[in-house]
């Protein structure tokens, strides 16, 4: 296939994936599943596109996960995430290990796999997928009560390093059985510590660079953040740390600070993350020939059901119940255990390592991912409603003005709603005891925008854009939302 034809086919596949994903979203089918489907239908069993380069697929998957985790960190609100850090860390470590152990026992005793192969399968499918969780929650416009959403996002962004380590560690044991389990524990500790320390340090350095390196054109700032993400991921991996953990932590640090062009950069990385997801799922779909899935379909279906109904719930309940989290919320977390591209990418590791029966293992993992996304992804709204943990989804308002923080100012622009029956409901702006340096910039009322003046009367339900110091936000909300 020449370059021009390859570019044409790539463009067509991307366009078809977007159109199919849009239609599937209206029907309640997760777009990620459809992206995989487009790849499978375009492969050798469908349109005849031959693709079997597992090394290239693994490289693309690693690159995609780097940017997906970086964007996940950028969009993480630390104020919402801080209360769930302890629970998220337990889920991302103990939860992954329990899931891998249960699946290993199931694969050994039910599917009759050798112990190391069974542990390899358990490790590969042990983590939830950040791209699947982030995209399905957004796609389904699913708002959840309590700490469920930040916990799920923190878990899915933080448990990939654990799954990668377990997979690589077990492959090391298969190649060098004389090492024993005790021989790989120090490797795990080193990877996590180096990943965490460098993620924090390089994230601060990257933020300092964004604030202090003036570029001639605004369009160069996305190039700078791409360079920062790649250097953090690659540099951490080169010195023996977890690049996945480092790039996620760096994203959290950068995303919760102020700097020039922050709004446009986050929008850029959101689009880049979606592109990475589509390309990754298309590529992984092309790797699979549907007729090869049939011989392993029975075993794969049993393994998928064990993962969804046994391993994931046990791991979640064992991890979260000691924290006193409500049973309904724990049950919802257990159900949102979507598997996605990460297990498929990890399943290419045994293929490249020459592990016996690696192709069958890859097919089983692929089938399990399809089952997880289809079963769990399509039923999330219904399960949330059944458990009573779904709340109204509020579409972020689009305002005709924007605020670009420089990183050196003391003010933030925030959106605050006037509470019905509050002291501000029916009051004129000039009569409100607003904080000294707070300024109401715009009033949004029933689809119309009003330029505020002193005599402007506020009403319950009005959405206000306010420029204020972060230290004054609590006082500001009390003024606008406290009962009269």
XYZ file of C-alpha atoms in Angstrom:
484
model
C 0.000 0.000 0.000
C 1.551 3.318 -1.067
C 1.630 6.391 1.179
C -1.252 8.231 -0.498
C -3.544 5.208 -0.327
C -2.569 4.561 3.297
C -3.449 8.161 4.211
C -6.775 7.876 2.385
C -7.657 4.635 4.171
C -6.616 6.105 7.544
C -8.798 9.164 6.998
C -11.771 7.039 5.939
C -11.420 4.748 8.959
C -11.296 7.725 11.324
C -14.339 9.321 9.686
C -16.335 6.077 9.681
C -15.429 5.504 13.340
C -16.691 8.958 14.329
C -19.954 8.557 12.395
C -20.553 5.063 13.769
C -19.656 6.238 17.274
C -22.168 9.089 16.991
C -24.946 6.748 15.894
C -24.002 4.183 18.521
C -24.076 6.836 21.250
C -27.719 7.556 20.458
C -28.470 3.837 20.691
C -26.652 3.476 24.010
C -23.678 1.506 22.622
C -20.242 2.747 23.848
C -18.211 4.311 21.066
C -15.081 2.384 22.088
C -16.826 -0.887 21.257
C -17.780 0.462 17.846
C -14.237 1.685 17.168
C -13.012 -1.849 17.835
C -15.767 -3.166 15.575
C -14.774 -0.881 12.714
C -11.188 -2.107 13.032
C -12.257 -5.761 13.046
C -14.568 -5.324 10.042
C -11.802 -3.558 8.141
C -9.273 -6.343 8.797
C -8.418 -9.444 6.834
C -11.780 -11.096 7.608
C -13.646 -8.019 6.385
C -12.404 -5.437 3.893
C -9.067 -7.206 3.649
C -6.666 -4.753 5.322
C -3.748 -6.896 6.461
C -2.209 -5.791 9.758
C -0.322 -8.071 12.127
C 2.473 -5.856 13.419
C 2.156 -6.403 17.170
C 5.286 -4.352 17.943
C 3.816 -1.330 16.141
C 0.454 -1.841 17.861
C 2.176 -1.993 21.250
C 4.144 1.164 20.497
C 1.015 3.028 19.371
C -0.840 1.795 22.444
C 1.912 2.975 24.788
C 2.029 6.396 23.103
C -1.748 6.701 23.239
C -1.868 5.755 26.927
C 0.790 8.364 27.686
C -1.408 11.168 26.325
C -4.663 9.694 27.656
C -3.258 9.526 31.198
C -1.729 12.994 30.872
C -5.081 14.427 29.803
C -6.800 12.488 32.580
C -4.480 14.187 35.043
C -5.059 17.615 33.477
C -8.827 17.252 33.870
C -8.647 15.964 37.457
C -9.940 18.501 39.961
C -7.712 17.978 43.000
C -10.288 19.565 45.297
C -12.730 16.784 44.401
C -10.064 14.074 44.257
C -8.281 14.778 47.550
C -10.975 13.112 49.710
C -10.766 9.867 47.683
C -6.969 9.531 47.396
C -6.644 6.879 50.111
C -9.482 4.790 48.678
C -8.162 5.239 45.146
C -4.665 4.105 46.100
C -6.029 0.970 47.785
C -8.134 0.175 44.717
C -5.200 0.831 42.374
C -2.880 -1.532 44.292
C -4.667 -4.044 46.513
C -7.718 -4.071 44.227
C -5.589 -4.880 41.179
C -3.701 -7.611 43.042
C -6.917 -9.230 44.352
C -8.473 -9.118 40.887
C -5.394 -10.729 39.340
C -5.299 -13.425 42.031
C -8.962 -14.384 41.676
C -8.702 -14.511 37.888
C -5.505 -16.565 38.133
C -7.246 -19.097 40.401
C -10.236 -19.220 38.037
C -8.015 -19.700 34.972
C -6.032 -22.454 36.693
C -8.846 -24.468 38.276
C -11.643 -23.884 35.745
C -9.813 -23.275 32.463
C -6.917 -25.617 33.405
C -4.122 -23.157 32.555
C -0.654 -23.599 34.086
C -0.182 -21.367 37.123
C 2.176 -18.840 35.537
C -0.008 -18.553 32.416
C -3.073 -18.166 34.645
C -1.358 -15.392 36.614
C -0.380 -13.756 33.320
C -4.030 -13.669 32.240
C -5.053 -12.303 35.643
C -2.411 -9.566 35.505
C -3.337 -8.504 31.974
C -7.030 -7.976 32.797
C -6.530 -6.721 36.369
C -6.810 -2.959 35.823
C -9.708 -0.828 34.720
C -9.040 1.205 31.623
C -8.651 4.972 31.946
C -9.696 5.683 28.356
C -12.770 3.441 28.646
C -13.886 4.910 31.992
C -13.256 8.553 31.029
C -14.946 8.268 27.629
C -17.973 6.186 28.659
C -18.815 8.469 31.590
C -18.626 11.503 29.300
C -20.368 9.803 26.384
C -23.288 8.621 28.495
C -23.457 12.001 30.293
C -23.536 10.020 33.521
C -23.409 12.117 36.697
C -23.012 10.082 39.891
C -23.672 10.967 43.503
C -21.090 11.171 46.248
C -17.423 10.475 45.521
C -18.044 7.811 42.879
C -16.903 9.742 39.789
C -13.629 11.160 41.185
C -12.847 7.781 42.757
C -13.378 5.947 39.467
C -11.267 8.424 37.531
C -8.454 8.372 40.100
C -8.494 4.573 40.220
C -8.494 4.115 36.445
C -5.679 6.632 36.040
C -3.592 5.090 38.811
C -3.999 1.328 38.430
C -2.413 0.909 34.991
C 1.154 1.003 36.424
C 0.283 -1.878 38.762
C -1.109 -3.987 35.911
C 1.916 -3.221 33.713
C 4.278 -4.197 36.512
C 2.433 -7.464 37.240
C 2.431 -8.399 33.552
C 6.123 -7.632 33.041
C 7.004 -9.284 36.363
C 5.245 -12.541 35.481
C 6.828 -12.552 32.019
C 10.181 -12.179 33.797
C 9.349 -15.171 36.008
C 8.386 -17.229 32.950
C 11.729 -16.418 31.329
C 13.770 -16.674 34.569
C 11.891 -18.894 37.037
C 14.911 -19.010 39.348
C 14.233 -15.389 40.411
C 11.118 -16.264 42.396
C 8.421 -13.834 43.515
C 10.733 -12.236 46.088
C 13.050 -11.226 43.276
C 10.531 -8.947 41.579
C 9.100 -7.205 44.689
C 12.031 -4.726 44.918
C 11.470 -3.959 41.228
C 7.863 -3.003 41.959
C 8.796 -0.749 44.872
C 11.479 0.945 42.791
C 9.170 1.547 39.822
C 6.395 3.029 41.945
C 8.683 5.227 44.046
C 10.649 6.541 41.083
C 7.421 7.096 39.129
C 5.794 9.026 41.969
C 8.851 11.141 42.818
C 9.722 12.004 39.211
C 6.088 12.577 38.326
C 5.832 15.183 41.085
C 9.251 16.768 40.454
C 9.015 16.835 36.660
C 5.398 17.976 36.835
C 6.512 20.997 38.890
C 9.370 21.601 36.455
C 7.001 21.336 33.495
C 4.622 23.819 35.131
C 7.521 26.209 35.766
C 8.490 25.896 32.096
C 4.938 26.647 30.924
C 4.847 29.761 33.094
C 8.292 31.131 32.328
C 9.061 30.149 28.739
C 7.497 32.810 26.463
C 6.769 31.467 22.978
C 6.244 33.613 19.911
C 2.939 32.039 18.837
C 0.056 30.588 20.838
C 0.035 27.524 18.563
C 3.442 26.509 19.913
C 2.180 25.933 23.465
C 0.502 22.590 22.590
C 3.839 21.501 21.123
C 5.473 22.419 24.410
C 2.994 20.377 26.488
C 3.389 17.395 24.147
C 7.165 17.621 24.650
C 6.698 17.852 28.426
C 4.440 14.771 28.534
C 6.779 12.693 26.345
C 9.889 13.654 28.303
C 8.248 12.893 31.646
C 6.959 9.519 30.453
C 10.115 8.480 28.582
C 12.603 9.899 31.085
C 10.936 8.147 34.018
C 10.827 4.830 32.152
C 14.479 5.121 31.109
C 15.652 5.353 34.741
C 13.495 2.396 35.804
C 10.352 4.133 37.044
C 6.728 3.852 35.990
C 6.191 6.324 33.164
C 2.420 5.781 33.345
C 2.290 6.853 36.989
C 4.660 9.769 36.445
C 2.783 11.292 33.515
C -0.551 11.034 35.340
C 0.800 12.725 38.484
C 2.433 15.427 36.351
C -0.879 16.018 34.586
C -2.642 16.473 37.946
C -0.037 19.013 39.093
C -0.155 21.015 35.857
C -3.937 20.840 35.488
C -4.575 22.229 38.973
C -2.359 25.285 38.507
C -2.819 28.492 36.531
C -0.720 29.410 33.514
C -1.023 31.141 30.170
C -3.407 29.568 27.626
C -4.529 26.895 30.099
C -8.072 26.724 28.704
C -6.951 26.216 25.093
C -4.269 23.700 26.106
C -6.714 21.542 28.049
C -9.105 21.684 25.078
C -6.249 20.640 22.756
C -5.259 17.680 24.937
C -8.892 16.604 25.219
C -9.047 16.392 21.416
C -5.652 14.664 21.276
C -6.829 12.131 23.856
C -9.895 11.294 21.764
C -7.718 10.924 18.658
C -5.409 8.576 20.547
C -8.360 6.500 21.722
C -9.846 6.161 18.240
C -6.480 5.293 16.654
C -5.643 2.826 19.423
C -8.966 0.963 19.256
C -8.938 0.910 15.449
C -5.397 -0.496 15.433
C -6.186 -3.130 18.048
C -9.339 -4.081 16.135
C -7.286 -4.585 12.968
C -5.036 -7.027 14.839
C -7.878 -9.460 15.435
C -9.426 -11.824 12.922
C -12.976 -12.644 14.110
C -12.742 -16.273 12.989
C -9.789 -16.755 15.375
C -11.950 -15.748 18.351
C -14.382 -18.631 17.900
C -12.150 -21.469 19.230
C -11.559 -19.555 22.480
C -15.047 -18.010 22.766
C -16.316 -20.461 25.390
C -13.359 -20.093 27.742
C -13.221 -16.352 27.149
C -16.916 -15.902 27.981
C -16.507 -17.830 31.250
C -13.450 -15.739 32.133
C -15.285 -12.498 31.282
C -18.253 -13.392 33.483
C -15.905 -14.364 36.322
C -14.158 -11.012 35.995
C -17.372 -8.950 35.949
C -19.389 -10.847 38.565
C -16.699 -12.302 40.844
C -13.205 -10.836 40.679
C -14.095 -7.142 40.318
C -16.825 -7.072 43.009
C -14.704 -9.003 45.535
C -11.710 -6.734 44.918
C -13.793 -3.544 45.247
C -15.685 -4.613 48.362
C -12.487 -5.848 50.032
C -10.802 -2.513 49.243
C -13.591 -0.035 50.059
C -15.757 -1.455 52.849
C -13.129 -0.692 55.541
C -13.540 3.004 54.636
C -17.234 2.967 55.556
C -18.356 3.907 52.063
C -22.129 3.432 51.457
C -22.990 0.017 50.037
C -24.827 1.489 47.034
C -21.789 3.542 46.043
C -19.420 0.587 46.484
C -21.713 -1.531 44.289
C -21.630 1.126 41.561
C -17.838 1.306 41.682
C -17.761 -2.485 41.345
C -19.913 -2.347 38.210
C -17.895 0.416 36.512
C -14.904 -1.860 36.120
C -14.574 -1.397 32.386
C -11.720 -3.053 30.573
C -10.505 -1.428 27.385
C -7.361 -0.957 25.364
C -4.894 -1.448 28.239
C -5.500 -5.217 28.578
C -5.281 -5.644 24.792
C -2.007 -3.707 24.673
C -0.663 -5.772 27.593
C -1.737 -8.937 25.775
C 0.775 -8.082 23.015
C 3.639 -8.395 25.550
C 3.500 -12.237 25.670
C 3.318 -12.331 21.862
C 6.490 -10.285 21.512
C 8.155 -12.280 24.322
C 7.460 -15.571 22.517
C 5.398 -17.094 25.345
C 3.759 -20.421 24.354
C 0.055 -20.113 23.371
C 0.344 -16.308 23.466
C -1.985 -15.928 20.462
C -4.762 -17.839 22.230
C -4.201 -15.709 25.331
C -4.465 -12.565 23.196
C -7.754 -13.747 21.700
C -9.176 -14.561 25.156
C -8.249 -11.099 26.451
C -9.758 -9.406 23.389
C -13.015 -11.309 23.844
C -13.083 -10.384 27.538
C -12.673 -6.700 26.709
C -15.513 -6.856 24.183
C -17.741 -8.497 26.785
C -16.825 -5.982 29.492
C -17.488 -2.905 27.345
C -20.693 -4.354 25.908
C -22.113 -5.629 29.209
C -20.977 -2.935 31.621
C -20.693 0.049 29.302
C -24.229 -0.252 27.934
C -25.884 -0.762 31.337
C -24.218 1.973 33.406
C -27.232 4.369 33.393
C -29.665 1.581 34.307
C -27.480 0.235 37.125
C -26.908 3.767 38.479
C -30.653 4.390 38.476
C -31.341 1.020 40.125
C -28.824 1.721 42.885
C -30.113 5.264 43.356
C -26.720 6.888 42.738
C -27.495 8.779 39.544
C -28.020 12.516 39.661
C -29.001 15.087 37.050
C -26.303 15.778 34.489
C -25.527 19.468 34.164
C -24.129 20.488 30.787
C -21.342 23.020 31.303
C -22.488 26.443 30.215
C -20.856 28.085 27.219
C -20.161 31.764 27.823
C -19.500 34.490 25.237
C -16.439 35.663 27.191
C -13.396 33.760 28.367
C -10.770 34.337 31.028
C -7.158 33.473 30.358
C -5.123 33.239 33.577
C -1.495 34.284 33.257
C -0.285 32.277 36.227
C 0.815 35.490 37.940
C -2.585 36.957 38.837
C -4.492 36.521 42.081
C -7.996 36.058 40.664
C -9.996 33.216 39.142
C -13.166 33.384 37.085
C -15.772 31.044 38.546
C -19.398 30.238 37.838
C -21.770 30.534 40.790
C -25.517 29.910 40.758
C -27.867 32.131 42.756
C -29.772 29.896 45.164
C -33.576 30.049 45.040
C -34.817 31.531 48.322
C -31.332 32.801 49.171
C -30.597 36.295 50.431
C -29.424 37.185 46.894
C -32.697 36.027 45.271
C -34.554 39.250 44.394
C -31.758 41.523 45.649
C -29.934 44.162 43.626
C -26.225 43.634 43.050
C -25.324 46.932 44.754
C -27.053 45.764 47.937
C -25.170 42.486 48.217
C -22.325 42.151 50.764
C -19.926 40.725 48.170
C -16.258 40.190 49.053
C -14.244 43.341 48.527
C -12.452 42.288 45.326
C -15.186 40.112 43.795
C -16.624 41.374 40.516
C -19.730 39.986 38.759
C -18.853 39.935 35.052
C -21.930 38.362 33.456
C -25.409 37.100 34.370
C -26.850 34.091 32.521
C -30.643 33.832 32.831
C -32.830 31.391 30.868
C -30.575 31.350 27.822
C -29.914 35.100 27.779
C -26.852 37.021 28.934
C -27.194 40.228 30.914
C -24.488 42.814 31.517
C -24.636 43.382 35.285
C -25.003 46.825 36.802
C -25.522 48.002 40.357
C -29.357 48.081 40.131
C -29.539 44.680 38.346
C -31.874 42.410 40.305
C -30.743 38.809 40.659
C -33.107 35.839 40.602
C -32.864 32.297 41.896
C -31.314 30.075 39.230
C -29.227 32.845 37.665
C -25.723 31.730 36.737
C -23.084 34.358 37.460
C -19.557 34.634 36.113
C -17.543 36.158 38.920
C -13.926 37.268 39.057
C -12.633 36.725 42.588
C -9.710 35.642 44.726
C -9.635 31.894 45.479
C -9.581 32.754 49.180
C -12.893 34.603 48.810
C -14.835 31.861 47.022
C -16.453 30.418 50.171
C -17.596 33.860 51.280
C -18.873 34.568 47.767
C -20.942 31.361 47.661
C -22.408 32.062 51.097
C -23.450 35.497 49.911
C -25.190 34.167 46.791
C -26.535 30.843 48.021
C -27.210 31.100 51.782
C -30.934 31.052 52.743
C -32.494 34.437 53.412
